[in-house]
Coordinates of C-alpha atoms and ligand atoms in Angstrom, one line a residue:
M1 CA 58.4 309.4 8.3
S2 CA 59.1 306.5 5.9
H3 CA 62.2 307.7 3.9
F4 CA 65.2 307.5 5.7
R5 CA 67.3 309.9 4.0
F6 CA 70.8 310.1 4.7
G7 CA 71.8 314.0 3.9
R8 CA 75.6 315.4 4.3
L9 CA 75.4 316.8 7.7
N10 CA 74.3 313.1 8.8
R11 CA 77.2 311.4 7.5
S12 CA 79.5 313.5 9.4
Y13 CA 78.1 312.8 12.2
V14 CA 78.2 308.9 12.2
A15 CA 81.5 309.5 10.7
L16 CA 82.2 311.7 14.6
G17 CA 80.1 309.0 16.1
V18 CA 82.9 306.0 14.9
V19 CA 85.7 308.0 16.0
V20 CA 84.7 308.5 19.6
L21 CA 83.5 305.2 20.1
L22 CA 86.6 304.1 18.7
V23 CA 88.6 306.3 21.2
Y24 CA 86.4 305.5 23.7
M25 CA 87.4 301.8 23.1
L26 CA 90.8 302.0 23.2
F27 CA 90.9 303.8 26.6
A28 CA 87.8 301.7 28.1
H29 CA 90.1 298.3 27.2
Q30 CA 93.5 299.9 28.9
D31 CA 90.6 300.7 31.9
R32 CA 89.6 296.9 32.0
L33 CA 93.7 296.1 32.2
S34 CA 94.3 298.0 34.7
L35 CA 91.3 297.3 37.3
S36 CA 91.8 293.2 36.8
S37 CA 95.7 293.4 38.0
L38 CA 93.6 294.4 41.5
P39 CA 92.6 291.5 43.8
Y40 CA 88.9 290.7 43.1
R41 CA 86.9 288.4 44.6
A42 CA 83.3 287.7 44.2
I43 CA 81.4 287.3 47.1
Q44 CA 80.3 283.5 47.2
P45 CA 76.8 282.5 46.4
T46 CA 75.6 280.3 48.8
D47 CA 72.5 278.4 48.1
L48 CA 71.4 278.5 51.6
T49 CA 67.6 277.7 50.3
A50 CA 65.3 277.2 53.4
Q51 CA 64.4 274.2 52.4
R52 CA 68.5 272.5 52.3
I53 CA 69.3 273.8 56.0
R54 CA 65.9 272.1 56.9
T55 CA 66.7 269.0 55.1
L56 CA 69.5 268.3 56.7
P57 CA 68.7 267.0 60.0
K58 CA 70.3 269.1 62.5
T59 CA 71.2 268.1 65.9
E60 CA 68.4 269.4 68.5
V61 CA 68.9 269.3 72.3
L62 CA 65.1 269.2 72.9
A63 CA 65.7 268.4 76.9
H64 CA 68.8 269.1 79.0
A65 CA 70.3 269.0 82.9
P66 CA 73.8 268.6 83.4
G67 CA 74.9 264.7 82.7
F68 CA 71.3 264.1 81.1
S69 CA 70.4 265.3 77.2
V70 CA 67.6 264.3 75.4
I71 CA 69.0 265.3 71.6
E72 CA 67.6 264.6 68.3
N73 CA 70.1 263.6 65.1
L74 CA 73.0 262.9 67.4
Y75 CA 76.0 262.1 64.9
W76 CA 79.0 259.8 66.2
H77 CA 81.8 258.6 64.1
N78 CA 84.7 256.8 65.6
R79 CA 84.0 257.1 69.2
T80 CA 83.4 260.8 68.8
F81 CA 79.8 262.5 69.0
Y82 CA 79.1 264.9 66.5
L83 CA 76.4 268.2 66.9
V84 CA 75.7 269.5 64.1
T85 CA 73.8 272.6 64.0
D86 CA 73.0 276.3 62.2
Q87 CA 72.4 277.5 66.0
P88 CA 75.0 276.4 67.9
W89 CA 74.2 278.7 71.0
R90 CA 71.4 276.7 71.5
L91 CA 73.2 274.1 72.5
P92 CA 74.6 273.6 76.2
P93 CA 78.6 273.0 76.8
I94 CA 79.9 270.1 76.0
K95 CA 81.1 269.2 79.1
L96 CA 77.3 269.2 80.6
I97 CA 76.6 267.3 78.3
A98 CA 79.7 264.4 78.1
S99 CA 82.7 263.6 79.0
L100 CA 85.4 261.2 77.9
S101 CA 85.7 259.3 81.0
T102 CA 84.3 258.8 84.3
D103 CA 87.6 259.7 85.5
T104 CA 88.2 263.2 85.0
R105 CA 92.0 262.9 85.2
T106 CA 92.0 260.6 82.4
P107 CA 94.4 262.2 80.0
A108 CA 92.7 262.5 76.9
N109 CA 95.4 262.3 74.4
G110 CA 94.7 264.9 72.4
R111 CA 91.1 263.0 72.1
V112 CA 87.5 264.8 72.5
V113 CA 84.1 263.5 73.7
A114 CA 82.3 265.3 71.2
K115 CA 82.5 268.2 68.3
I116 CA 80.2 270.8 67.8
K117 CA 80.0 271.5 63.5
S118 CA 78.3 274.9 63.1
I119 CA 76.8 275.9 59.8
R120 CA 77.8 279.1 59.2
L121 CA 78.2 282.2 56.6
Q122 CA 81.1 284.1 56.1
P123 CA 82.5 286.5 58.7
V124 CA 81.4 289.9 58.3
S125 CA 85.1 291.7 59.2
P126 CA 88.7 290.4 59.9
E127 CA 88.1 290.9 63.5
V128 CA 85.6 287.8 63.2
K129 CA 88.0 285.2 64.7
E130 CA 87.0 281.4 64.0
S131 CA 88.7 280.6 67.8
N132 CA 85.6 282.3 69.5
Q133 CA 83.4 280.1 68.0
I134 CA 81.4 277.7 69.2
G135 CA 81.9 274.7 67.7
E136 CA 83.8 274.9 63.8
T137 CA 82.5 276.3 61.2
I138 CA 81.3 274.6 58.4
S139 CA 79.4 275.5 55.3
L140 CA 76.2 273.7 54.5
E141 CA 77.7 271.9 51.6
A142 CA 80.2 270.2 53.8
A143 CA 77.9 269.5 56.5
E144 CA 75.6 267.6 53.6
R145 CA 78.6 265.4 52.5
Q146 CA 80.0 264.6 55.9
F147 CA 76.4 264.4 57.7
G148 CA 73.8 264.0 55.1
S149 CA 73.9 260.2 54.0
A150 CA 75.2 259.0 57.5
Q151 CA 73.7 255.3 58.8
V152 CA 70.3 256.0 60.6
V153 CA 70.4 254.1 64.1
E154 CA 66.7 254.3 65.2
G155 CA 66.2 255.8 68.4
P156 CA 65.4 256.6 70.9
M157 CA 68.1 255.1 72.4
I158 CA 69.5 255.7 76.2
I159 CA 72.8 256.0 75.9
N160 CA 75.2 255.5 79.0
N161 CA 78.4 257.4 78.7
D162 CA 80.4 255.9 81.1
D163 CA 83.2 253.8 81.8
N164 CA 82.9 253.0 85.3
F165 CA 80.0 252.5 87.7
A166 CA 77.3 250.8 86.2
A167 CA 77.4 247.0 87.0
H168 CA 75.3 247.7 89.9
Y169 CA 71.6 248.1 90.4
Y170 CA 72.4 251.4 92.1
H171 CA 75.0 252.5 89.7
W172 CA 72.6 251.9 86.6
I173 CA 69.1 252.1 87.4
G174 CA 69.1 254.0 90.4
E175 CA 71.8 256.5 89.0
T176 CA 72.5 257.2 85.3
F177 CA 69.3 255.4 84.4
L178 CA 67.0 257.2 86.7
G179 CA 68.7 260.6 85.3
S180 CA 67.8 259.9 82.0
W181 CA 64.4 258.7 82.8
R182 CA 64.0 261.8 84.2
V183 CA 65.1 264.3 81.8
W184 CA 63.2 261.7 79.3
S185 CA 60.1 262.2 81.3
N186 CA 60.2 265.8 81.7
Y187 CA 60.6 266.2 78.0
G188 CA 57.7 264.3 77.6
W189 CA 55.5 266.2 80.4
R190 CA 56.4 269.7 79.1
T191 CA 55.6 269.1 75.7
G192 CA 52.9 267.2 76.2
I193 CA 54.2 264.6 73.6
K194 CA 53.2 261.1 73.9
L195 CA 56.8 259.2 74.6
P196 CA 57.3 256.7 72.2
M197 CA 58.6 253.1 74.2
I198 CA 62.7 253.2 73.9
K199 CA 64.4 251.0 71.3
R200 CA 68.0 250.8 72.2
V201 CA 70.0 250.8 75.0
A202 CA 73.9 252.0 74.7
F203 CA 76.5 251.3 76.8
T204 CA 79.2 253.0 74.4
Q205 CA 82.0 252.5 76.8
Q206 CA 81.4 248.8 78.1
Y207 CA 80.2 245.6 77.7
S208 CA 78.3 243.0 78.5
K209 CA 79.8 240.1 80.1
D210 CA 78.0 238.1 77.2
D211 CA 80.5 240.0 74.1
A212 CA 83.3 241.1 76.9
P213 CA 86.8 239.8 75.5
P214 CA 88.9 238.0 77.8
S215 CA 90.9 241.0 78.8
A216 CA 87.9 243.2 80.1
K217 CA 88.0 243.9 83.3
P218 CA 84.5 242.5 84.9
G219 CA 83.1 245.7 87.1
K220 CA 84.8 248.6 85.2
D221 CA 84.7 247.4 81.4
I222 CA 81.2 245.4 81.9
F223 CA 77.8 246.8 83.1
N224 CA 76.3 243.5 84.1
D225 CA 75.8 243.4 88.0
K226 CA 76.0 239.9 89.6
P227 CA 72.5 239.4 90.7
G228 CA 71.8 240.3 86.5
A229 CA 69.1 243.2 87.8
N230 CA 70.6 246.1 85.8
I231 CA 69.9 243.4 82.6
W232 CA 66.4 242.1 84.1
F233 CA 65.3 245.7 85.1
T234 CA 66.2 247.3 81.6
E235 CA 64.3 244.6 80.0
K236 CA 61.3 244.9 81.9
F237 CA 61.2 248.7 81.2
F238 CA 61.6 248.4 77.4
P239 CA 60.3 245.2 76.4
G240 CA 62.5 243.7 73.2
V241 CA 65.0 246.1 73.8
V242 CA 68.1 246.1 71.9
W243 CA 71.4 246.3 73.4
D244 CA 74.3 248.7 71.9
T245 CA 77.1 247.7 73.6
K246 CA 80.6 248.6 73.3
A247 CA 81.4 245.8 71.2
V248 CA 78.4 247.2 68.8
W249 CA 80.3 250.4 68.9
D250 CA 83.4 249.4 68.0
N251 CA 82.6 247.5 64.9
R252 CA 80.6 250.9 63.9
A253 CA 84.3 252.8 64.8
D254 CA 86.4 250.2 62.4
S255 CA 83.1 250.7 59.6
G256 CA 84.4 253.9 59.0
K257 CA 81.0 255.3 58.7
V258 CA 79.0 258.1 60.0
Y259 CA 75.7 257.3 62.5
R260 CA 73.1 259.1 63.2
I261 CA 71.3 258.0 66.2
T262 CA 67.6 260.0 65.6
T263 CA 66.6 260.8 69.2
A264 CA 69.7 259.8 71.6
V265 CA 68.6 260.2 75.8
V266 CA 72.4 260.5 76.5
A267 CA 73.4 259.8 80.4
D268 CA 76.7 261.0 81.1
R269 CA 78.0 260.5 85.2
A270 CA 80.7 263.1 85.3
A271 CA 78.7 265.5 83.4
G272 CA 76.1 265.4 85.8
H273 CA 78.9 265.7 88.4
S274 CA 79.8 269.2 86.8
G275 CA 76.1 270.8 87.3
P276 CA 75.6 273.7 90.1
S277 CA 73.2 270.9 91.9
A278 CA 75.4 268.2 91.9
A279 CA 75.9 267.6 95.5
Y280 CA 78.2 264.1 94.8
K281 CA 75.8 262.4 92.9
P282 CA 75.4 262.3 88.8
W283 CA 72.1 263.3 89.1
G284 CA 71.7 266.6 91.4
D285 CA 70.1 268.4 88.7
V286 CA 68.1 266.7 86.6
L287 CA 66.0 265.1 89.6
R288 CA 65.0 269.1 89.9
L289 CA 63.0 269.0 86.5
P290 CA 59.5 268.8 87.2
V291 CA 58.2 265.4 85.5
A292 CA 54.3 264.2 85.6
P293 CA 54.0 262.6 89.5
D294 CA 53.5 258.9 87.7
W295 CA 56.8 259.2 86.1
L296 CA 57.9 256.4 88.0
L297 CA 54.8 254.1 88.4
T298 CA 54.6 253.4 84.6
L299 CA 57.9 251.8 85.0
R300 CA 57.1 249.5 87.7
G301 CA 53.5 248.6 86.0
R302 CA 56.2 247.1 83.2
V303 CA 57.8 245.3 85.9
F304 CA 55.0 243.4 86.5
S305 CA 54.4 242.3 83.2
E306 CA 54.9 238.7 83.9
Y307 CA 54.3 238.6 87.6
R308 CA 53.0 235.3 88.6
G309 CA 53.4 235.5 93.0
D310 CA 51.3 235.8 95.3
T311 CA 51.9 239.4 96.3
P312 CA 49.1 241.9 96.0
L313 CA 49.8 244.3 93.2
S314 CA 47.2 246.7 95.4
M315 CA 48.1 249.4 98.3
P316 CA 46.8 247.2 101.1
E317 CA 43.7 248.9 103.2
K318 CA 45.7 248.7 106.7
P319 CA 49.3 250.5 106.4
L320 CA 51.9 248.5 106.1
V321 CA 55.9 248.6 107.7
V322 CA 58.4 246.8 105.7
Y323 CA 61.9 246.1 107.8
L324 CA 64.3 245.0 105.4
Q325 CA 67.0 243.5 107.2
R326 CA 70.4 242.3 106.5
Q327 CA 71.2 241.1 109.4
D328 CA 73.8 238.7 107.7
S329 CA 75.8 241.3 106.2
S330 CA 78.9 243.4 107.4
R331 CA 77.2 246.3 107.8
R332 CA 74.3 245.8 109.5
L333 CA 72.2 246.8 113.2
V334 CA 73.9 245.7 116.5
T335 CA 72.2 242.7 116.9
E336 CA 69.9 243.6 120.4
D337 CA 68.9 247.1 118.4
H338 CA 67.8 244.5 115.5
E339 CA 65.7 242.6 118.1
A340 CA 64.6 245.7 119.9
L341 CA 63.2 246.8 116.7
V342 CA 61.5 244.1 115.7
D343 CA 59.6 243.9 119.3
E344 CA 58.9 247.4 119.0
L345 CA 57.4 246.8 115.1
H346 CA 55.0 244.2 116.8
Q347 CA 54.3 246.5 119.0
L348 CA 52.9 248.6 116.5
Q349 CA 51.0 245.7 114.9
R350 CA 49.4 244.5 118.2
E351 CA 47.8 248.6 118.7
G352 CA 46.7 248.0 115.4
V353 CA 48.7 250.8 113.9
A354 CA 50.6 249.0 110.7
D355 CA 50.8 245.8 109.7
I356 CA 54.2 244.5 110.3
A357 CA 56.3 242.9 107.2
L358 CA 60.0 241.4 107.6
E359 CA 62.1 241.1 104.5
A360 CA 65.2 239.9 103.5
F361 CA 65.4 240.3 100.3
N362 CA 68.6 237.4 98.3
S363 CA 69.4 236.7 95.1
S364 CA 67.2 233.8 94.8
M365 CA 63.8 235.6 95.2
P366 CA 62.9 237.2 92.0
F367 CA 62.9 240.8 91.0
D368 CA 59.0 241.8 90.5
E369 CA 58.1 239.6 94.3
Q370 CA 60.7 242.1 95.6
V371 CA 59.1 244.8 94.2
A372 CA 55.9 244.2 95.1
R373 CA 56.5 243.7 98.1
I374 CA 57.8 247.0 98.0
A375 CA 55.4 248.3 96.0
R376 CA 52.7 248.0 99.2
A377 CA 54.5 249.6 101.9
T378 CA 53.3 253.0 103.3
I379 CA 56.8 253.0 105.3
L380 CA 60.2 251.1 104.5
I381 CA 62.8 251.1 106.8
A382 CA 66.8 249.6 106.6
V383 CA 69.7 249.8 107.0
H384 CA 71.6 252.1 104.4
G385 CA 72.2 249.5 101.2
N386 CA 71.2 248.1 98.0
G387 CA 67.8 247.4 98.8
L388 CA 66.8 250.9 99.5
T389 CA 67.4 251.7 95.7
H390 CA 64.1 249.6 95.6
S391 CA 62.2 252.6 97.3
L392 CA 61.9 253.5 93.2
W393 CA 59.1 251.4 93.5
M394 CA 56.9 252.6 96.2
T395 CA 53.9 254.4 96.1
P396 CA 53.5 258.0 96.4
T397 CA 51.2 258.6 99.3
P398 CA 51.2 261.7 101.8
R399 CA 52.2 259.1 105.1
S400 CA 55.2 257.1 102.5
A401 CA 57.8 257.3 104.1
V402 CA 61.8 255.8 104.3
F403 CA 63.6 255.1 106.9
E404 CA 67.0 254.5 106.4
F405 CA 70.1 253.9 109.5
Q406 CA 73.2 255.3 109.5
P407 CA 75.7 255.3 112.1
R408 CA 75.6 258.2 113.7
T409 CA 79.2 259.8 111.6
C410 CA 77.9 259.2 108.7
T411 CA 75.5 261.4 106.2
I412 CA 75.7 259.4 102.5
T413 CA 73.1 261.4 100.3
D414 CA 72.8 257.9 98.1
Y415 CA 69.1 256.3 98.5
S416 CA 67.3 259.7 100.0
P417 CA 66.9 261.5 96.4
L418 CA 65.5 258.3 95.7
A419 CA 62.6 258.6 98.1
I420 CA 62.3 261.7 96.9
A421 CA 62.4 261.0 93.2
A422 CA 59.6 258.3 94.1
G423 CA 57.3 261.0 96.2
V424 CA 58.5 259.4 99.1
Q425 CA 59.3 261.3 102.8
H426 CA 62.7 259.9 104.1
Y427 CA 64.4 260.2 107.4
M428 CA 67.8 259.8 107.8
V429 CA 67.8 257.8 111.4
H430 CA 71.1 258.5 113.4
E431 CA 71.0 255.9 116.1
T432 CA 68.8 258.6 118.5
D433 CA 67.2 260.8 116.3
F434 CA 66.9 261.3 112.5
C435 CA 66.5 264.4 110.0
L436 CA 64.7 265.2 106.6
P437 CA 67.1 265.0 103.5
L438 CA 67.2 268.7 103.4
D439 CA 67.3 269.8 107.2
C440 CA 70.4 267.1 107.7
P441 CA 74.6 267.3 108.1
G442 CA 76.2 267.6 104.5
R443 CA 77.4 264.6 102.7
H444 CA 80.1 263.0 105.1
C445 CA 81.6 260.3 106.5
E446 CA 83.8 259.5 109.4
K447 CA 86.9 256.9 109.7
P448 CA 87.4 254.6 111.3
G449 CA 84.5 252.6 110.1
G450 CA 83.0 254.6 107.4
I451 CA 79.7 253.6 106.7
N452 CA 80.8 249.7 106.8
T453 CA 80.1 249.4 110.0
I454 CA 78.0 247.8 112.9
I455 CA 75.0 250.4 113.5
H456 CA 73.3 251.3 116.8
L457 CA 69.8 252.4 116.9
K458 CA 67.4 253.6 119.3
P459 CA 64.4 251.8 117.9
K460 CA 61.7 254.1 119.3
V461 CA 63.2 256.9 117.5
V462 CA 61.5 255.1 114.3
T463 CA 58.0 254.0 115.8
D464 CA 57.5 256.9 117.4
Q465 CA 57.7 258.9 114.7
I466 CA 55.4 255.6 112.4
R467 CA 53.1 256.8 115.0
R468 CA 52.6 259.9 114.5
I469 CA 53.2 259.7 110.6
L470 CA 50.0 257.2 110.8
A471 CA 48.4 259.0 113.2
H472 CA 47.3 261.2 110.2
Ligands
NAG1 C1 89.6 256.5 64.5 O1 90.2 257.4 65.0 C2 91.6 256.9 65.2 C3 92.5 258.0 66.2 O2 91.9 258.5 67.3 C4 92.4 256.4 64.6 O3 93.7 256.0 64.7 C5 92.0 255.5 63.0 O4 92.0 255.7 61.8 C6 90.1 255.9 63.3 N1 89.3 255.1 62.6 C7 88.6 255.6 61.5 C8 87.8 254.2 60.6 O5 88.4 256.7 60.7
NAG2 C1 67.3 233.3 100.0 O1 66.1 233.4 101.4 C2 65.4 232.3 101.7 C3 64.5 232.4 102.5 O2 64.9 233.9 103.0 C4 66.5 231.6 101.8 O3 65.4 229.6 102.0 C5 67.0 230.7 100.8 O4 68.2 229.6 101.2 C6 67.7 231.7 100.5 N1 68.7 232.0 99.5 C7 70.1 232.0 99.6 C8 71.1 232.0 98.0 O5 70.8 232.9 100.5

């Protein structure tokens, strides 16, 4: 054991071993030479550690209906939104999130409104085609490089992506704002999360009248309405809100930086119109999302935060019928029919059925006063028009109702969905009869005259139904 002795036999074994080794090395070397001339590619070791993929703020759609989306980590660069994800199948189609223009005929000229960047590993076979993928494939490294250090814009931010139709109380508060508040409320209701206050409101494609360049066209390029309702209501809803107007986005585009909006509530009119429940309106689908019953009352409460008027802010004991008249405008009731209606309403009052208030709001009445007077109405009656946007602020009770007058030749469903959204029954009155929203004829309006005409009304159609409602 302890002595290692090299005998003769052993020496010959060693010599043989050396020869075998030399021969082997010679051939092995030749072998390596021929292998190295074949194409050789190692699988790229990808450091897709769970930690890194988790750390990159990825885009998540938290709640959605066509046209209205709650989106976490929405990226933006040079007038294009970016959705950065490793789960592209969880994103709704882009056309249901955002559009380049309200007018879908506007030429794109190579622009797209949004791009999906999908973090993916390599494909498994040559049959896999990049053109079939959702979004553009990006490596985790590239995603980190391009988006990982984006400039943060702290939300929640409501984004109205319209390039038209905002400069009106109905078009903003009654349409795109309403839809975004609905999807946001649905998100809170569904998850039980206590929703944070909206910090910013953005108009990506419109200026405010304070920062618009001289070339901007009022109405199309500027979101302010004449009476100032859009700004007034929005600032009441969200005290201290920051306005990110097109002027702000223009600067962001010029900076060349990538931005990340922590939470965005995106409203897009054309995308809303693409939904299956649209029915000529942007919010047909989103208004079918369930929400807590007080989803609008929360906002209404904020409208009164600095209210100094005399109107009590609670419902009166006796039912109140508010007739919001507009006899000084071109779309109004035939004078005799208006007067007959007023007589019939006074008759209701004499019978003790309800109290009556005749209102004619104009721009010198503060908005909170207008809302206060609507908020206590059990029943609101009015000719088709902007004042009916206020039906959003009614108090939902089993007897609450809106009566809207239209000519017999029209059913324009602009305001009925607002009443329904507020939890209030809607009666579309066509001169001598009425219909409930789901029983009415489809949306239409015959020329000449259309909706802007003098409307006939048999007042008892309204007052008899009010008697029936209030008898319950
Ligand atoms: C933004 O995009 C436009 C083309 O749409 C391009 O001409 C411009 O250089 C881009 N700006 C920046 C800062 O990348
Ligand atoms: C608004 O209505 C009030 C009361 O009806 C009236 O006194 C006032 O002149 C009106 N203002 C405008 C601007 O029409």
